[in-house]
Amino acid sequence: MGRAHEVRAKAMAATAAKRSALFNRASKEIYMAAKSGEPDPNMNLALRSAIEKWRGQNVTKEVIDRAIQKAKGGTGENYESGTYEALGPGGSLLIIETLSSNSNRANIEVRTAVTKKGGHMGSVIFNFTQYGVFAFKGENRDEVEENLILGDVDVQEVTVEDGSIEVLVGPADFAKARQVLNDMGINEFDTSEISFIANDPITISDPEAKRKFTEMLDLLDEVEDVQNVYHNVNLEE
């Protein structure tokens, strides 16, 4: 059928694999959040946050509902979390979080994805700071910051850009900050999660190193046990 068909077929297969991995990650995280407390997002902050996080990545309602029903049934696998640190091409640093029913498999597949593109495992977490991160539509930065401070939230930073407000808080105050924002009438979030943010982001100027780094991200994205990948690279430049 020709080279063009082969290229399209390969691209479609890669897209399907990424979508499958995305749905799998969402299902596991929502299942664990529902299992950890009430399987009702109105009564379980962790579950509500997980649902909003994955809805923002176009995970379907069917996948979300199925994960919650699975938790209600009290059946299903037990997942173990893991954290891996790696140094990649062009001075990139990565923190990779996994949630897996088979920790040996997760270990092997993460290491394979990293080393295949010239990276290696190593300690990098000191180059990152963990924050509770919220992003939502709005422009009144001062009102948001004032309410968070009055709510005794450990506010690290509040910024506004292009009609969107981003809030960084201490991770221990994530739930408290979420409640303050809810009390202000803010219930729709583009981002609502605890995340690692690089202290000193970099730009990879070498095209070959940048290509290998983005390919490494693609490989990790396809690993079903990988939940989150944090890195220090500014991909917009």
mmCIF file of N, CA and C in Angstrom, residues 79-166:
data_model
loop_
_atom_site.group_PDB
_atom_site.id
_atom_site.type_symbol
_atom_site.label_atom_id
_atom_site.label_comp_id
_atom_site.label_asym_id
_atom_site.label_seq_id
_atom_site.Cartn_x
_atom_site.Cartn_y
_atom_site.Cartn_z
ATOM 1 N N TYR A 79 -2.388 -1.411 43.892
ATOM 2 C CA TYR A 79 -1.312 -0.741 43.174
ATOM 3 C C TYR A 79 -0.303 -0.148 44.150
ATOM 4 N N GLU A 80 0.950 -0.270 43.786
ATOM 5 C CA GLU A 80 2.043 0.258 44.599
ATOM 6 C C GLU A 80 2.670 1.443 43.877
ATOM 7 N N SER A 81 2.874 2.532 44.598
ATOM 8 C CA SER A 81 3.470 3.718 43.980
ATOM 9 C C SER A 81 4.988 3.634 44.005
ATOM 10 N N GLY A 82 5.613 4.277 43.029
ATOM 11 C CA GLY A 82 7.068 4.324 42.955
ATOM 12 C C GLY A 82 7.518 5.658 42.396
ATOM 13 N N THR A 83 8.717 6.067 42.751
ATOM 14 C CA THR A 83 9.294 7.312 42.233
ATOM 15 C C THR A 83 10.704 7.033 41.728
ATOM 16 N N TYR A 84 10.957 7.445 40.494
ATOM 17 C CA TYR A 84 12.263 7.245 39.864
ATOM 18 C C TYR A 84 12.840 8.600 39.470
ATOM 19 N N GLU A 85 14.147 8.723 39.561
ATOM 20 C CA GLU A 85 14.832 9.957 39.187
ATOM 21 C C GLU A 85 15.818 9.648 38.070
ATOM 22 N N ALA A 86 15.913 10.557 37.116
ATOM 23 C CA ALA A 86 16.769 10.285 35.959
ATOM 24 C C ALA A 86 17.377 11.558 35.404
ATOM 25 N N LEU A 87 18.526 11.379 34.750
ATOM 26 C CA LEU A 87 19.184 12.445 33.999
ATOM 27 C C LEU A 87 19.083 12.083 32.525
ATOM 28 N N GLY A 88 18.558 12.999 31.727
ATOM 29 C CA GLY A 88 18.336 12.730 30.313
ATOM 30 C C GLY A 88 19.209 13.571 29.409
ATOM 31 N N PRO A 89 18.928 13.553 28.109
ATOM 32 C CA PRO A 89 19.730 14.308 27.133
ATOM 33 C C PRO A 89 19.682 15.816 27.375
ATOM 34 N N GLY A 90 20.779 16.501 27.031
ATOM 35 C CA GLY A 90 20.809 17.958 27.058
ATOM 36 C C GLY A 90 20.708 18.584 28.428
ATOM 37 N N GLY A 91 21.071 17.858 29.473
ATOM 38 C CA GLY A 91 20.992 18.400 30.828
ATOM 39 C C GLY A 91 19.605 18.287 31.443
ATOM 40 N N SER A 92 18.736 17.497 30.823
ATOM 41 C CA SER A 92 17.385 17.332 31.362
ATOM 42 C C SER A 92 17.398 16.481 32.625
ATOM 43 N N LEU A 93 16.475 16.812 33.517
ATOM 44 C CA LEU A 93 16.301 16.086 34.773
ATOM 45 C C LEU A 93 14.839 15.672 34.868
ATOM 46 N N LEU A 94 14.596 14.448 35.319
ATOM 47 C CA LEU A 94 13.236 13.937 35.343
ATOM 48 C C LEU A 94 12.904 13.243 36.659
ATOM 49 N N ILE A 95 11.685 13.449 37.115
ATOM 50 C CA ILE A 95 11.104 12.667 38.202
ATOM 51 C C ILE A 95 9.925 11.906 37.602
ATOM 52 N N ILE A 96 9.928 10.607 37.756
ATOM 53 C CA ILE A 96 8.917 9.747 37.134
ATOM 54 C C ILE A 96 8.168 8.997 38.234
ATOM 55 N N GLU A 97 6.872 9.216 38.301
ATOM 56 C CA GLU A 97 6.043 8.545 39.303
ATOM 57 C C GLU A 97 5.267 7.413 38.650
ATOM 58 N N THR A 98 5.231 6.268 39.333
ATOM 59 C CA THR A 98 4.511 5.116 38.807
ATOM 60 C C THR A 98 3.460 4.648 39.803
ATOM 61 N N LEU A 99 2.479 3.936 39.278
ATOM 62 C CA LEU A 99 1.450 3.280 40.081
ATOM 63 C C LEU A 99 1.222 1.939 39.402
ATOM 64 N N SER A 100 1.648 0.864 40.063
ATOM 65 C CA SER A 100 1.710 -0.416 39.365
ATOM 66 C C SER A 100 1.323 -1.584 40.264
ATOM 67 N N SER A 101 0.765 -2.601 39.637
ATOM 68 C CA SER A 101 0.490 -3.856 40.331
ATOM 69 C C SER A 101 1.709 -4.770 40.287
ATOM 70 N N ASN A 102 2.745 -4.342 39.572
ATOM 71 C CA ASN A 102 3.972 -5.130 39.434
ATOM 72 C C ASN A 102 5.158 -4.175 39.443
ATOM 73 N N SER A 103 5.752 -3.984 40.603
ATOM 74 C CA SER A 103 6.822 -2.991 40.740
ATOM 75 C C SER A 103 8.058 -3.358 39.925
ATOM 76 N N ASN A 104 8.327 -4.657 39.762
ATOM 77 C CA ASN A 104 9.477 -5.068 38.941
ATOM 78 C C ASN A 104 9.277 -4.664 37.483
ATOM 79 N N ARG A 105 8.058 -4.838 36.982
ATOM 80 C CA ARG A 105 7.763 -4.445 35.610
ATOM 81 C C ARG A 105 7.927 -2.939 35.437
ATOM 82 N N ALA A 106 7.390 -2.181 36.398
ATOM 83 C CA ALA A 106 7.496 -0.724 36.321
ATOM 84 C C ALA A 106 8.955 -0.289 36.300
ATOM 85 N N ASN A 107 9.759 -0.885 37.154
ATOM 86 C CA ASN A 107 11.182 -0.567 37.246
ATOM 87 C C ASN A 107 11.881 -0.805 35.918
ATOM 88 N N ILE A 108 11.644 -1.961 35.336
ATOM 89 C CA ILE A 108 12.311 -2.326 34.085
ATOM 90 C C ILE A 108 11.879 -1.402 32.944
ATOM 91 N N GLU A 109 10.575 -1.153 32.832
ATOM 92 C CA GLU A 109 10.083 -0.374 31.699
ATOM 93 C C GLU A 109 10.490 1.094 31.792
ATOM 94 N N VAL A 110 10.515 1.652 32.997
ATOM 95 C CA VAL A 110 10.971 3.039 33.162
ATOM 96 C C VAL A 110 12.445 3.154 32.814
ATOM 97 N N ARG A 111 13.259 2.253 33.345
ATOM 98 C CA ARG A 111 14.692 2.295 33.057
ATOM 99 C C ARG A 111 14.982 2.089 31.571
ATOM 100 N N THR A 112 14.226 1.211 30.943
ATOM 101 C CA THR A 112 14.424 0.967 29.514
ATOM 102 C C THR A 112 14.122 2.220 28.697
ATOM 103 N N ALA A 113 13.013 2.891 29.014
ATOM 104 C CA ALA A 113 12.640 4.113 28.290
ATOM 105 C C ALA A 113 13.701 5.199 28.450
ATOM 106 N N VAL A 114 14.255 5.304 29.656
ATOM 107 C CA VAL A 114 15.270 6.338 29.923
ATOM 108 C C VAL A 114 16.584 6.024 29.214
ATOM 109 N N THR A 115 17.076 4.799 29.368
ATOM 110 C CA THR A 115 18.388 4.453 28.818
ATOM 111 C C THR A 115 18.362 4.345 27.298
ATOM 112 N N LYS A 116 17.210 4.014 26.728
ATOM 113 C CA LYS A 116 17.106 3.876 25.275
ATOM 114 C C LYS A 116 17.411 5.178 24.558
ATOM 115 N N LYS A 117 17.163 6.309 25.223
ATOM 116 C CA LYS A 117 17.408 7.623 24.626
ATOM 117 C C LYS A 117 18.608 8.333 25.256
ATOM 118 N N GLY A 118 19.525 7.527 25.809
ATOM 119 C CA GLY A 118 20.792 8.077 26.277
ATOM 120 C C GLY A 118 20.788 8.620 27.689
ATOM 121 N N GLY A 119 19.718 8.391 28.447
ATOM 122 C CA GLY A 119 19.667 8.867 29.826
ATOM 123 C C GLY A 119 20.131 7.800 30.800
ATOM 124 N N HIS A 120 20.183 8.156 32.066
ATOM 125 C CA HIS A 120 20.524 7.185 33.108
ATOM 126 C C HIS A 120 19.876 7.603 34.414
ATOM 127 N N MET A 121 19.712 6.648 35.293
ATOM 128 C CA MET A 121 19.085 6.919 36.570
ATOM 129 C C MET A 121 20.078 7.635 37.483
ATOM 130 N N GLY A 122 19.567 8.529 38.328
ATOM 131 C CA GLY A 122 20.419 9.268 39.251
ATOM 132 C C GLY A 122 19.592 10.203 40.100
ATOM 133 N N SER A 123 20.177 10.744 41.141
ATOM 134 C CA SER A 123 19.452 11.586 42.088
ATOM 135 C C SER A 123 19.302 13.010 41.545
ATOM 136 N N VAL A 124 18.051 13.455 41.376
ATOM 137 C CA VAL A 124 17.795 14.799 40.845
ATOM 138 C C VAL A 124 16.719 15.548 41.630
ATOM 139 N N ILE A 125 16.097 14.890 42.577
ATOM 140 C CA ILE A 125 14.908 15.467 43.204
ATOM 141 C C ILE A 125 15.198 16.783 43.926
ATOM 142 N N PHE A 126 16.438 16.989 44.339
ATOM 143 C CA PHE A 126 16.802 18.239 45.020
ATOM 144 C C PHE A 126 16.735 19.442 44.083
ATOM 145 N N ASN A 127 16.606 19.189 42.779
ATOM 146 C CA ASN A 127 16.463 20.280 41.806
ATOM 147 C C ASN A 127 15.010 20.698 41.599
ATOM 148 N N PHE A 128 14.103 20.090 42.360
ATOM 149 C CA PHE A 128 12.679 20.363 42.227
ATOM 150 C C PHE A 128 12.087 20.726 43.587
ATOM 151 N N THR A 129 10.970 21.435 43.555
ATOM 152 C CA THR A 129 10.189 21.726 44.752
ATOM 153 C C THR A 129 8.763 21.251 44.524
ATOM 154 N N GLN A 130 8.189 20.635 45.528
ATOM 155 C CA GLN A 130 6.820 20.138 45.403
ATOM 156 C C GLN A 130 5.832 21.207 45.857
ATOM 157 N N TYR A 131 4.819 21.430 45.041
ATOM 158 C CA TYR A 131 3.791 22.424 45.334
ATOM 159 C C TYR A 131 2.403 21.827 45.103
ATOM 160 N N GLY A 132 1.423 22.418 45.765
ATOM 161 C CA GLY A 132 0.043 22.236 45.353
ATOM 162 C C GLY A 132 -0.218 23.281 44.290
ATOM 163 N N VAL A 133 -0.726 22.865 43.135
ATOM 164 C CA VAL A 133 -0.881 23.767 41.988
ATOM 165 C C VAL A 133 -2.351 23.853 41.588
ATOM 166 N N PHE A 134 -2.832 25.076 41.467
ATOM 167 C CA PHE A 134 -4.186 25.328 40.977
ATOM 168 C C PHE A 134 -4.105 26.324 39.824
ATOM 169 N N ALA A 135 -4.858 26.075 38.783
ATOM 170 C CA ALA A 135 -4.984 27.037 37.687
ATOM 171 C C ALA A 135 -6.453 27.118 37.302
ATOM 172 N N PHE A 136 -6.939 28.322 37.137
ATOM 173 C CA PHE A 136 -8.365 28.521 36.839
ATOM 174 C C PHE A 136 -8.560 29.876 36.178
ATOM 175 N N LYS A 137 -9.721 30.035 35.553
ATOM 176 C CA LYS A 137 -10.025 31.294 34.875
ATOM 177 C C LYS A 137 -10.262 32.402 35.906
ATOM 178 N N GLY A 138 -9.698 33.565 35.655
ATOM 179 C CA GLY A 138 -9.872 34.691 36.566
ATOM 180 C C GLY A 138 -8.782 35.717 36.377
ATOM 181 N N GLU A 139 -8.986 36.882 36.968
ATOM 182 C CA GLU A 139 -7.999 37.960 36.834
ATOM 183 C C GLU A 139 -7.735 38.693 38.140
ATOM 184 N N ASN A 140 -8.568 38.445 39.184
ATOM 185 C CA ASN A 140 -8.418 39.178 40.438
ATOM 186 C C ASN A 140 -7.411 38.476 41.346
ATOM 187 N N ARG A 141 -6.158 38.670 41.017
ATOM 188 C CA ARG A 141 -5.081 38.029 41.754
ATOM 189 C C ARG A 141 -5.091 38.401 43.228
ATOM 190 N N ASP A 142 -5.259 39.706 43.512
ATOM 191 C CA ASP A 142 -5.167 40.189 44.894
ATOM 192 C C ASP A 142 -6.251 39.567 45.779
ATOM 193 N N GLU A 143 -7.462 39.443 45.256
ATOM 194 C CA GLU A 143 -8.553 38.851 46.035
ATOM 195 C C GLU A 143 -8.258 37.387 46.357
ATOM 196 N N VAL A 144 -7.749 36.659 45.386
ATOM 197 C CA VAL A 144 -7.420 35.250 45.594
ATOM 198 C C VAL A 144 -6.329 35.102 46.647
ATOM 199 N N GLU A 145 -5.266 35.878 46.500
ATOM 200 C CA GLU A 145 -4.153 35.795 47.441
ATOM 201 C C GLU A 145 -4.606 36.174 48.852
ATOM 202 N N GLU A 146 -5.397 37.235 48.964
ATOM 203 C CA GLU A 146 -5.866 37.681 50.286
ATOM 204 C C GLU A 146 -6.710 36.604 50.966
ATOM 205 N N ASN A 147 -7.614 35.994 50.236
ATOM 206 C CA ASN A 147 -8.460 34.954 50.822
ATOM 207 C C ASN A 147 -7.649 33.737 51.257
ATOM 208 N N LEU A 148 -6.663 33.375 50.488
ATOM 209 C CA LEU A 148 -5.820 32.236 50.852
ATOM 210 C C LEU A 148 -5.014 32.537 52.110
ATOM 211 N N ILE A 149 -4.478 33.736 52.191
ATOM 212 C CA ILE A 149 -3.707 34.122 53.380
ATOM 213 C C ILE A 149 -4.601 34.157 54.612
ATOM 214 N N LEU A 150 -5.805 34.737 54.467
ATOM 215 C CA LEU A 150 -6.748 34.781 55.585
ATOM 216 C C LEU A 150 -7.198 33.377 55.989
ATOM 217 N N GLY A 151 -7.154 32.441 55.039
ATOM 218 C CA GLY A 151 -7.505 31.057 55.329
ATOM 219 C C GLY A 151 -6.345 30.261 55.890
ATOM 220 N N ASP A 152 -5.257 30.955 56.231
ATOM 221 C CA ASP A 152 -4.075 30.328 56.833
ATOM 222 C C ASP A 152 -3.442 29.292 55.907
ATOM 223 N N VAL A 153 -3.437 29.611 54.618
ATOM 224 C CA VAL A 153 -2.818 28.736 53.625
ATOM 225 C C VAL A 153 -1.384 29.187 53.389
ATOM 226 N N ASP A 154 -0.485 28.220 53.266
ATOM 227 C CA ASP A 154 0.917 28.512 52.971
ATOM 228 C C ASP A 154 1.050 28.868 51.487
ATOM 229 N N VAL A 155 0.804 30.135 51.171
ATOM 230 C CA VAL A 155 0.823 30.597 49.773
ATOM 231 C C VAL A 155 2.260 30.859 49.342
ATOM 232 N N GLN A 156 2.655 30.238 48.240
ATOM 233 C CA GLN A 156 3.998 30.440 47.714
ATOM 234 C C GLN A 156 4.026 31.479 46.594
ATOM 235 N N GLU A 157 2.987 31.433 45.744
ATOM 236 C CA GLU A 157 2.969 32.371 44.614
ATOM 237 C C GLU A 157 1.577 32.389 44.001
ATOM 238 N N VAL A 158 1.148 33.594 43.591
ATOM 239 C CA VAL A 158 -0.099 33.746 42.843
ATOM 240 C C VAL A 158 0.207 34.632 41.646
ATOM 241 N N THR A 159 -0.046 34.131 40.449
ATOM 242 C CA THR A 159 0.231 34.887 39.239
ATOM 243 C C THR A 159 -1.008 34.886 38.340
ATOM 244 N N VAL A 160 -1.087 35.908 37.485
ATOM 245 C CA VAL A 160 -2.190 35.982 36.533
ATOM 246 C C VAL A 160 -1.627 36.276 35.155
ATOM 247 N N GLU A 161 -2.130 35.553 34.162
ATOM 248 C CA GLU A 161 -1.670 35.749 32.787
ATOM 249 C C GLU A 161 -2.754 35.283 31.823
ATOM 250 N N ASP A 162 -3.079 36.143 30.870
ATOM 251 C CA ASP A 162 -4.048 35.811 29.824
ATOM 252 C C ASP A 162 -5.372 35.289 30.389
ATOM 253 N N GLY A 163 -5.852 35.964 31.440
ATOM 254 C CA GLY A 163 -7.149 35.605 31.994
ATOM 255 C C GLY A 163 -7.162 34.339 32.819
ATOM 256 N N SER A 164 -5.993 33.864 33.209
ATOM 257 C CA SER A 164 -5.897 32.654 34.019
ATOM 258 C C SER A 164 -5.026 32.920 35.244
ATOM 259 N N ILE A 165 -5.468 32.442 36.394
ATOM 260 C CA ILE A 165 -4.720 32.600 37.643
ATOM 261 C C ILE A 165 -4.077 31.269 38.002
ATOM 262 N N GLU A 166 -2.807 31.308 38.368
ATOM 263 C CA GLU A 166 -2.113 30.117 38.851
ATOM 264 C C GLU A 166 -1.688 30.347 40.296
#
